[in-house]
XYZ file of C-alpha atoms in Angstrom:
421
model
C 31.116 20.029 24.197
C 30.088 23.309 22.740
C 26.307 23.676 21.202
C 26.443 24.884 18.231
C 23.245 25.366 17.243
C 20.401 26.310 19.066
C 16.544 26.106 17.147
C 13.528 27.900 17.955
C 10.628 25.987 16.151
C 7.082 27.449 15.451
C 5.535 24.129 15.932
C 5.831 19.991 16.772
C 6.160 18.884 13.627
C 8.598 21.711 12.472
C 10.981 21.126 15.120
C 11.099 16.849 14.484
C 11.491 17.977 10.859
C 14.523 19.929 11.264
C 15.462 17.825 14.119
C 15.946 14.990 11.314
C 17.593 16.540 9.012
C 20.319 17.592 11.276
C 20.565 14.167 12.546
C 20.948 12.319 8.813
C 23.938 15.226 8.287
C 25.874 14.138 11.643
C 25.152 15.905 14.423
C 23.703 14.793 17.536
C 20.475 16.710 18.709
C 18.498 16.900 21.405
C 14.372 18.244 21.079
C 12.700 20.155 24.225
C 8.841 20.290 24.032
C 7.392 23.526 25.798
C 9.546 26.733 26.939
C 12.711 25.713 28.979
C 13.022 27.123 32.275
C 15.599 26.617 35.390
C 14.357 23.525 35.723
C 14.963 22.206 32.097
C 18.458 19.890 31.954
C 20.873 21.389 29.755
C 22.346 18.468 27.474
C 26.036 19.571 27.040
C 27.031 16.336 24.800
C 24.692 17.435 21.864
C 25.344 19.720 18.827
C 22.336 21.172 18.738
C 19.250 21.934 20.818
C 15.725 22.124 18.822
C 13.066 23.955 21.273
C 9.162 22.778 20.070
C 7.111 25.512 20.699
C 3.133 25.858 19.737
C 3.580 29.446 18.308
C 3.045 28.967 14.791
C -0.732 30.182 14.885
C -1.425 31.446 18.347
C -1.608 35.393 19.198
C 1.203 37.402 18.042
C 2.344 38.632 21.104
C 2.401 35.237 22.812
C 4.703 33.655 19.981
C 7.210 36.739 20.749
C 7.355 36.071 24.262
C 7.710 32.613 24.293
C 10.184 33.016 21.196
C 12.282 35.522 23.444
C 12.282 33.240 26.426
C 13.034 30.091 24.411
C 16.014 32.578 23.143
C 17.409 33.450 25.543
C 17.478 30.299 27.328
C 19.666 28.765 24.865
C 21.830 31.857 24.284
C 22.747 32.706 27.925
C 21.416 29.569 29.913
C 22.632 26.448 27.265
C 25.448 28.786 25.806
C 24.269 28.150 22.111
C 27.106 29.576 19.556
C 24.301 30.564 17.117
C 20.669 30.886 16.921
C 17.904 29.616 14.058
C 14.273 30.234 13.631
C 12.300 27.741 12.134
C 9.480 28.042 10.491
C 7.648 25.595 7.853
C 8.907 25.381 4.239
C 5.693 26.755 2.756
C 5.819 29.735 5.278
C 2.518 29.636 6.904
C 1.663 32.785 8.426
C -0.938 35.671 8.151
C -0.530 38.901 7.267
C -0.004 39.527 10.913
C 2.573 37.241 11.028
C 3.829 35.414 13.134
C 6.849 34.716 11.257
C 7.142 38.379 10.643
C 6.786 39.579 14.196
C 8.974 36.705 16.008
C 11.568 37.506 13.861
C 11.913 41.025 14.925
C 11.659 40.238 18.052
C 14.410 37.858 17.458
C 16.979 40.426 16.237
C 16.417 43.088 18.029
C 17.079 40.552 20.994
C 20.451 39.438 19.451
C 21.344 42.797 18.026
C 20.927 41.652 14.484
C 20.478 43.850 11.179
C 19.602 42.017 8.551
C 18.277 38.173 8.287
C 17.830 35.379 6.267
C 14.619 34.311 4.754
C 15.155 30.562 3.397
C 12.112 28.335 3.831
C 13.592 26.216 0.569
C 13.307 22.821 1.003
C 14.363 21.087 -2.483
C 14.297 17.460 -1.289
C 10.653 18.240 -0.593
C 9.729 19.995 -3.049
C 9.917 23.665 -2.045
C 11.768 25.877 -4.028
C 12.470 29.456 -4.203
C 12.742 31.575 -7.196
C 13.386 34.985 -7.353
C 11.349 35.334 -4.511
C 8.473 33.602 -5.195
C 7.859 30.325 -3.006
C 6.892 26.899 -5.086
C 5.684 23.718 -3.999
C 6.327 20.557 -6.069
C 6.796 23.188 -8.937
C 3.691 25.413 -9.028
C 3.434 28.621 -7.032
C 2.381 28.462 -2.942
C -1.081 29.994 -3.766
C -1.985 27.681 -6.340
C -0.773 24.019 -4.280
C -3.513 23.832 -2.065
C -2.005 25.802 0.642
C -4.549 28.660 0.131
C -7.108 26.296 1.326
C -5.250 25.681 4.757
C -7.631 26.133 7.567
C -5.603 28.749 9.509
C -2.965 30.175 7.406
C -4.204 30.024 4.255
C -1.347 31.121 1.577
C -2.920 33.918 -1.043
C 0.205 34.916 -2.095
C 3.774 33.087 -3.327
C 5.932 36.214 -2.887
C 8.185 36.178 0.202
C 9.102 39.663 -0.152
C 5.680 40.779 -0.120
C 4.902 38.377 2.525
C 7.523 39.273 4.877
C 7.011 43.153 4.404
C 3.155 42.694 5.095
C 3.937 41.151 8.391
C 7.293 43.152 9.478
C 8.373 46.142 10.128
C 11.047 46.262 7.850
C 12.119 45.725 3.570
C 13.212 42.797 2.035
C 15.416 42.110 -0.513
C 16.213 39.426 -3.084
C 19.566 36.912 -3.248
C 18.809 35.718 -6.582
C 19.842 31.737 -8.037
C 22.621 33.031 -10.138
C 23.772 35.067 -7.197
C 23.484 32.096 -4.951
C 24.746 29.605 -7.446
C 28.064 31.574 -7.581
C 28.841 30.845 -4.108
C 29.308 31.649 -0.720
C 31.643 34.989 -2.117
C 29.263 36.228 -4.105
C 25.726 35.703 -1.410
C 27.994 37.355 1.059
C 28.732 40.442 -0.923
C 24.662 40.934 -1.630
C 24.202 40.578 1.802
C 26.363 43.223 2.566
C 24.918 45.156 -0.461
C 21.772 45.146 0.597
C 22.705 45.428 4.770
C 23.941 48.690 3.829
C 20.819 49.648 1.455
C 18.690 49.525 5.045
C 17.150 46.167 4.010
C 16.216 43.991 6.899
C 15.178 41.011 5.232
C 17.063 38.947 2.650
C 14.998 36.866 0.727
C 17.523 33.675 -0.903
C 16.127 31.526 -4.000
C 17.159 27.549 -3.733
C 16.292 25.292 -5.834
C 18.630 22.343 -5.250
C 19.891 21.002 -2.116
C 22.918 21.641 -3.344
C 22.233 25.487 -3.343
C 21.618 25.539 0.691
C 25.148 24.524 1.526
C 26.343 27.477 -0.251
C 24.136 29.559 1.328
C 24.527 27.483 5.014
C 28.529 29.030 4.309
C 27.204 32.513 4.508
C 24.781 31.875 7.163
C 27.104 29.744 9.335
C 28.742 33.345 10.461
C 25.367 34.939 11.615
C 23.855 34.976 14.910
C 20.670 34.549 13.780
C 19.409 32.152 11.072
C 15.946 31.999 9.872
C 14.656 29.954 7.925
C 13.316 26.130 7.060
C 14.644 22.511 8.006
C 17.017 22.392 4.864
C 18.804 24.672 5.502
C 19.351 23.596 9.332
C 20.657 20.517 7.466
C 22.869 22.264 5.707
C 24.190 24.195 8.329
C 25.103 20.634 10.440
C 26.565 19.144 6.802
C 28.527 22.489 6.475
C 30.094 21.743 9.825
C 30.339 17.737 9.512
C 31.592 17.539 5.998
C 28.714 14.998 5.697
C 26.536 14.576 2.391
C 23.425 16.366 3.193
C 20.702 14.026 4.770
C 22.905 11.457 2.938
C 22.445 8.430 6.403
C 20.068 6.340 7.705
C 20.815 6.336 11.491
C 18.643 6.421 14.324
C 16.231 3.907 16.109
C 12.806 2.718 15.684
C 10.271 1.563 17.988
C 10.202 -2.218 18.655
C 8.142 -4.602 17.290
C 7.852 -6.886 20.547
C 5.046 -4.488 22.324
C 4.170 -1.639 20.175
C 0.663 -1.068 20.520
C -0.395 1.628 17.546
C -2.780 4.524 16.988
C -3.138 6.816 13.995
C -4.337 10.213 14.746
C -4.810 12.737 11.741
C -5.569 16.087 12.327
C -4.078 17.810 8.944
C -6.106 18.537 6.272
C -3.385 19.283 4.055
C -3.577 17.954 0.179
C -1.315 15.298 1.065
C -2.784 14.439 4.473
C -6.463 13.581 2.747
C -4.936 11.251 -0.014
C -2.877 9.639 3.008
C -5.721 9.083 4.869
C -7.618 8.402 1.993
C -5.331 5.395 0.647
C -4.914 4.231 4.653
C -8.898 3.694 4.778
C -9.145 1.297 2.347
C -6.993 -1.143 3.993
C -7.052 -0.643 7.782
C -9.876 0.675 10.447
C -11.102 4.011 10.800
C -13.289 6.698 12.103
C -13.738 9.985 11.400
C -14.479 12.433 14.079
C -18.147 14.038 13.878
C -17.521 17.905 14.344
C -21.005 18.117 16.430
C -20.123 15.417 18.701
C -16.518 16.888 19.627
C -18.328 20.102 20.591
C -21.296 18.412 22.375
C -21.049 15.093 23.679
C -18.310 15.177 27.106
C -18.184 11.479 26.339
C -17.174 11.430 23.034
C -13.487 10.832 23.485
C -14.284 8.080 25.524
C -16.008 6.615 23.137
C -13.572 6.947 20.178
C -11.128 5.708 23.150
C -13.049 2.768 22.826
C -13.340 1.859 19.672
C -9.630 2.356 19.049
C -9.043 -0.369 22.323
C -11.786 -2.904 20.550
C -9.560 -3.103 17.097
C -7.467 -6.490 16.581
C -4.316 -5.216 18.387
C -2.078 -7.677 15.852
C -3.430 -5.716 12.508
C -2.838 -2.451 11.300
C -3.299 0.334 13.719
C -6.524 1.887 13.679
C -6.894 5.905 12.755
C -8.751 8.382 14.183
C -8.911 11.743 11.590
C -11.108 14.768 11.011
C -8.806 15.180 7.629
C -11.395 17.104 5.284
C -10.849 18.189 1.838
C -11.541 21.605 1.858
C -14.797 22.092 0.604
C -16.101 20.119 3.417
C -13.574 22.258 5.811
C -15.018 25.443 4.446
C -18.704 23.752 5.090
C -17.382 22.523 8.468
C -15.558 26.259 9.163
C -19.070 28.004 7.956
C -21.423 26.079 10.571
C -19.423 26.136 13.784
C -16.384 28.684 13.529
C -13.334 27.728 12.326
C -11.442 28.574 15.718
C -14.299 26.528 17.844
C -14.026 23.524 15.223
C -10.162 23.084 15.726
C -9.907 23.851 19.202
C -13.236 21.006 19.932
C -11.132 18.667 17.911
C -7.670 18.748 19.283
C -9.239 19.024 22.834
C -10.924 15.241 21.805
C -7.463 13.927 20.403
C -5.704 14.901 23.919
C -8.178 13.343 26.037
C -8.143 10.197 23.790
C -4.555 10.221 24.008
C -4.935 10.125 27.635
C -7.395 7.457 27.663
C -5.123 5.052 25.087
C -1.997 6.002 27.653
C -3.857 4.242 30.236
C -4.397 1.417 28.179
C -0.902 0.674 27.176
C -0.670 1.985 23.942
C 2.749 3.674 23.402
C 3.325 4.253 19.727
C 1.777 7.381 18.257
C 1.614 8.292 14.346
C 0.754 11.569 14.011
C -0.733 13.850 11.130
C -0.161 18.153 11.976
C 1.607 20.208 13.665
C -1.643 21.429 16.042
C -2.114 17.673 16.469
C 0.873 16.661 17.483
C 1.313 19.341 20.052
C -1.714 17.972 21.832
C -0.558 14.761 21.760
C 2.978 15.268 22.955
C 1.164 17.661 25.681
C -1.184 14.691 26.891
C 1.733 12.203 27.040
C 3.616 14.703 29.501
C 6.884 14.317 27.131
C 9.976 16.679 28.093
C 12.421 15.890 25.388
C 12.733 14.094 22.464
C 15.236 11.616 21.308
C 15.469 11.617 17.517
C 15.342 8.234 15.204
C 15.450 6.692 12.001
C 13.822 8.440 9.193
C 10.750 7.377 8.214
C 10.409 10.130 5.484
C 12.573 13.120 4.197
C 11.740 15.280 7.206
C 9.554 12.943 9.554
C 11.722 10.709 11.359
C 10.443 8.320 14.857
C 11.181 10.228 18.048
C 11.520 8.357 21.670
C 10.208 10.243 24.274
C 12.981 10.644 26.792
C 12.809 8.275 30.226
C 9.600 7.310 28.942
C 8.177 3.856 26.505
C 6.984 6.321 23.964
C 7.305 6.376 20.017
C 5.691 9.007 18.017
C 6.009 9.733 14.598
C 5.391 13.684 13.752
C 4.139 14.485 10.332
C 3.914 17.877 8.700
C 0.793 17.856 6.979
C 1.892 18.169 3.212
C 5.320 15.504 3.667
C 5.639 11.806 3.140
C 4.230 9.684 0.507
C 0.631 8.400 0.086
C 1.125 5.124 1.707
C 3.294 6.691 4.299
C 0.425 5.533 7.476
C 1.641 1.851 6.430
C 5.342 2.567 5.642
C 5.735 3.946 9.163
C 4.703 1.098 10.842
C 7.124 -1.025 8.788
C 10.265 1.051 9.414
């Protein structure tokens, strides 16, 4: 069986998301935590291959070279037919990048001249209108995502963003361009290819509007873009209604033992865990404590093991909104605060491990990748959906269920609808 598809992710949560969506429109995938190497087993009966990577926010010239090695492991080792960068649908980056940078480094690698920008995700919320990025219908820099605590959005342009962090020009595939079809994106593409632009910037605004676009794009080496339009590409291909089936697995009842760790503090995130507190256990972490106590974790380890195993799971989250971030950020560094806190959620997680706990609902992308990390988890198996874009994964030869949520997706109640799905 030929791959079709393989997908560099920026981050945990990114890659289940896309992972999902691809799944729900027919294909069968397969998700790879960490850089593949020699040693990594190549699974030939999938249609695509999603690589997790923790690149997202780290330095620049890290997330190239473990972009490029992820690359061409799947182009030359896994014999991918085509290649997609992933980022997240409200295109979190600095002016540095490291969108920007990666995806240079990604087509100059493949010998690419122009690229896809297409973070729209409609089913989500995230829409793209000439150029300028919305979430649930007002602009990026006005949704909360300028408050994010390291890639704060200041700006709802993607051809302004993707110039400040490139080294090339973008240009614009309009809606009425796009909503004329897969003739008409093609021949702006080429219009602007041959203009010198590097960087095509295409509006979406309904689902719909990806599969014409996923036509176009199907023909590239290189995609880049978000997880709806990786879903379109695998509906393209299957013929199936976009993210139209519920398949997949959850984790059993029988024996699930349940912890709630929230490290997002993501508008949606804090009125998650604000609706979760008011009807289960929790505790939030003390920022002090993380930095200064060495016994801390075991000490939230225990509390967690004390809770009535037969209720609702108990959460651990230092969710802030983010004038108590900004406090928070402003008395001990906002690199030393997130770093002390995800260091205490992976030594938890090693703790709970040890005390048979095995299902693990998880809130951001830095989060997740510590948790996934302390459960020493090669591959993923993806499951049923528990939201548009979050769906249960099962680690692979192991008794692990994790659910990994993107801070701004799911509903308010989703804490409590995961562990009923």
């Amino acid at each position: 069986m030929t791959i079709k598809l393989g997908v560099i992710a920026d981050d945990f949560t990114g890659a289940t998301d896309i992972a999902s969506f691809m799944v729900q429109s027919g294909w069968k995938v397969i998700q790879l935590l960490g850089v593949p190497d020699e040693n990594t087993h190549i699974p030939y009966d999938v249609d695509a291959i999603v690589v997790s990577l923790k690149s997202r926010s780290c330095p620049v010239n890290d997330a190239i070279e473990k972009s490029l090695k992820s690359c061409r492991w799947l182009r030359y080792k896994a014999g991918c037919q085509q290649l997609f960068f992933k980022y997240c649908s409200t295109f979190d980056s600095t002016s540095e990048g490291n969108i920007g940078p990666v995806i240079d480094a990604l087509m100059d690698e493949l010998q690419a001249d122009i690229s896809l920008i297409c973070p729209a995700l409609p089913v989500n919320g995230r829409t793209v209108v000439n150029g300028y990025l919305y979430v649930h219908g007002k602009l990026l820099n006005e949704s909360g995502m300028q408050y994010h605590p390291t890639t704060p959005m200041k700006d709802a342009n993607l051809l302004r963003l993707i110039e400040l962090q490139a080294k090339g020009q973008a240009g614009l595939v309009d809606i009425h361009c796009v909503r004329q079809g897969k003739q008409a994106i093609y021949y702006q593409m080429e219009s602007l290819r041959q203009r010198g632009i590097r960087y095509a910037v295409v509006d979406a605004m309904r689902m719909e509007d990806l599969l014409s676009i996923a036509q176009v794009a199907s023909d590239m080496i290189l995609v880049t873009g978000g997880s709806g339009l990786g879903g379109a590409l695998a509906s393209y291909h299957t013929g199936k209604t976009l993210a139209a089936s519920i398949i997949g697995n959850a984790p059993p009842i029988k024996g699930r033992r349940s912890v709630i760790l929230s490290g997002s503090c993501s508008v949606i995130t804090n009125q998650q865990v604000s609706e979760y507190k008011k009807i289960a256990p929790a505790m939030v972490l003390k920022i002090g404590e993380c930095i200064n106590n060495p016994e801390y974790a075991s000490q939230l380890a225990d509390w967690v093991i004390q809770q009535p195993s037969n209720d609702l799971a108990p959460m651990l989250y230092s969710t802030h909104s983010p004038e108590s971030l900004k406090m928070i950020q402003q008395q001990y560094g906002a690199i030393k605060a997130s770093n002390s806190i995800e260091l205490v959620f992976a030594e938890v997680v090693r703790k709970l491990k040890r005390r048979g706990f095995n299902t693990f609902i998880v809130a951001g992308g830095e989060t997740s990748a510590q948790v996934v990390q302390s459960l020493e988890i090669k591959q993923l198996i993806i499951g049923t959906s528990i939201s548009r874009g979050v769906p249960w994964v099962h680690g692979l030869q192991t008794d692990y269920w994790l659910a990994l949520k993107s801070g701004n997706f799911g509903h308010k109640d989703f804490f409590l609808h995961a562990q009923t799905t």
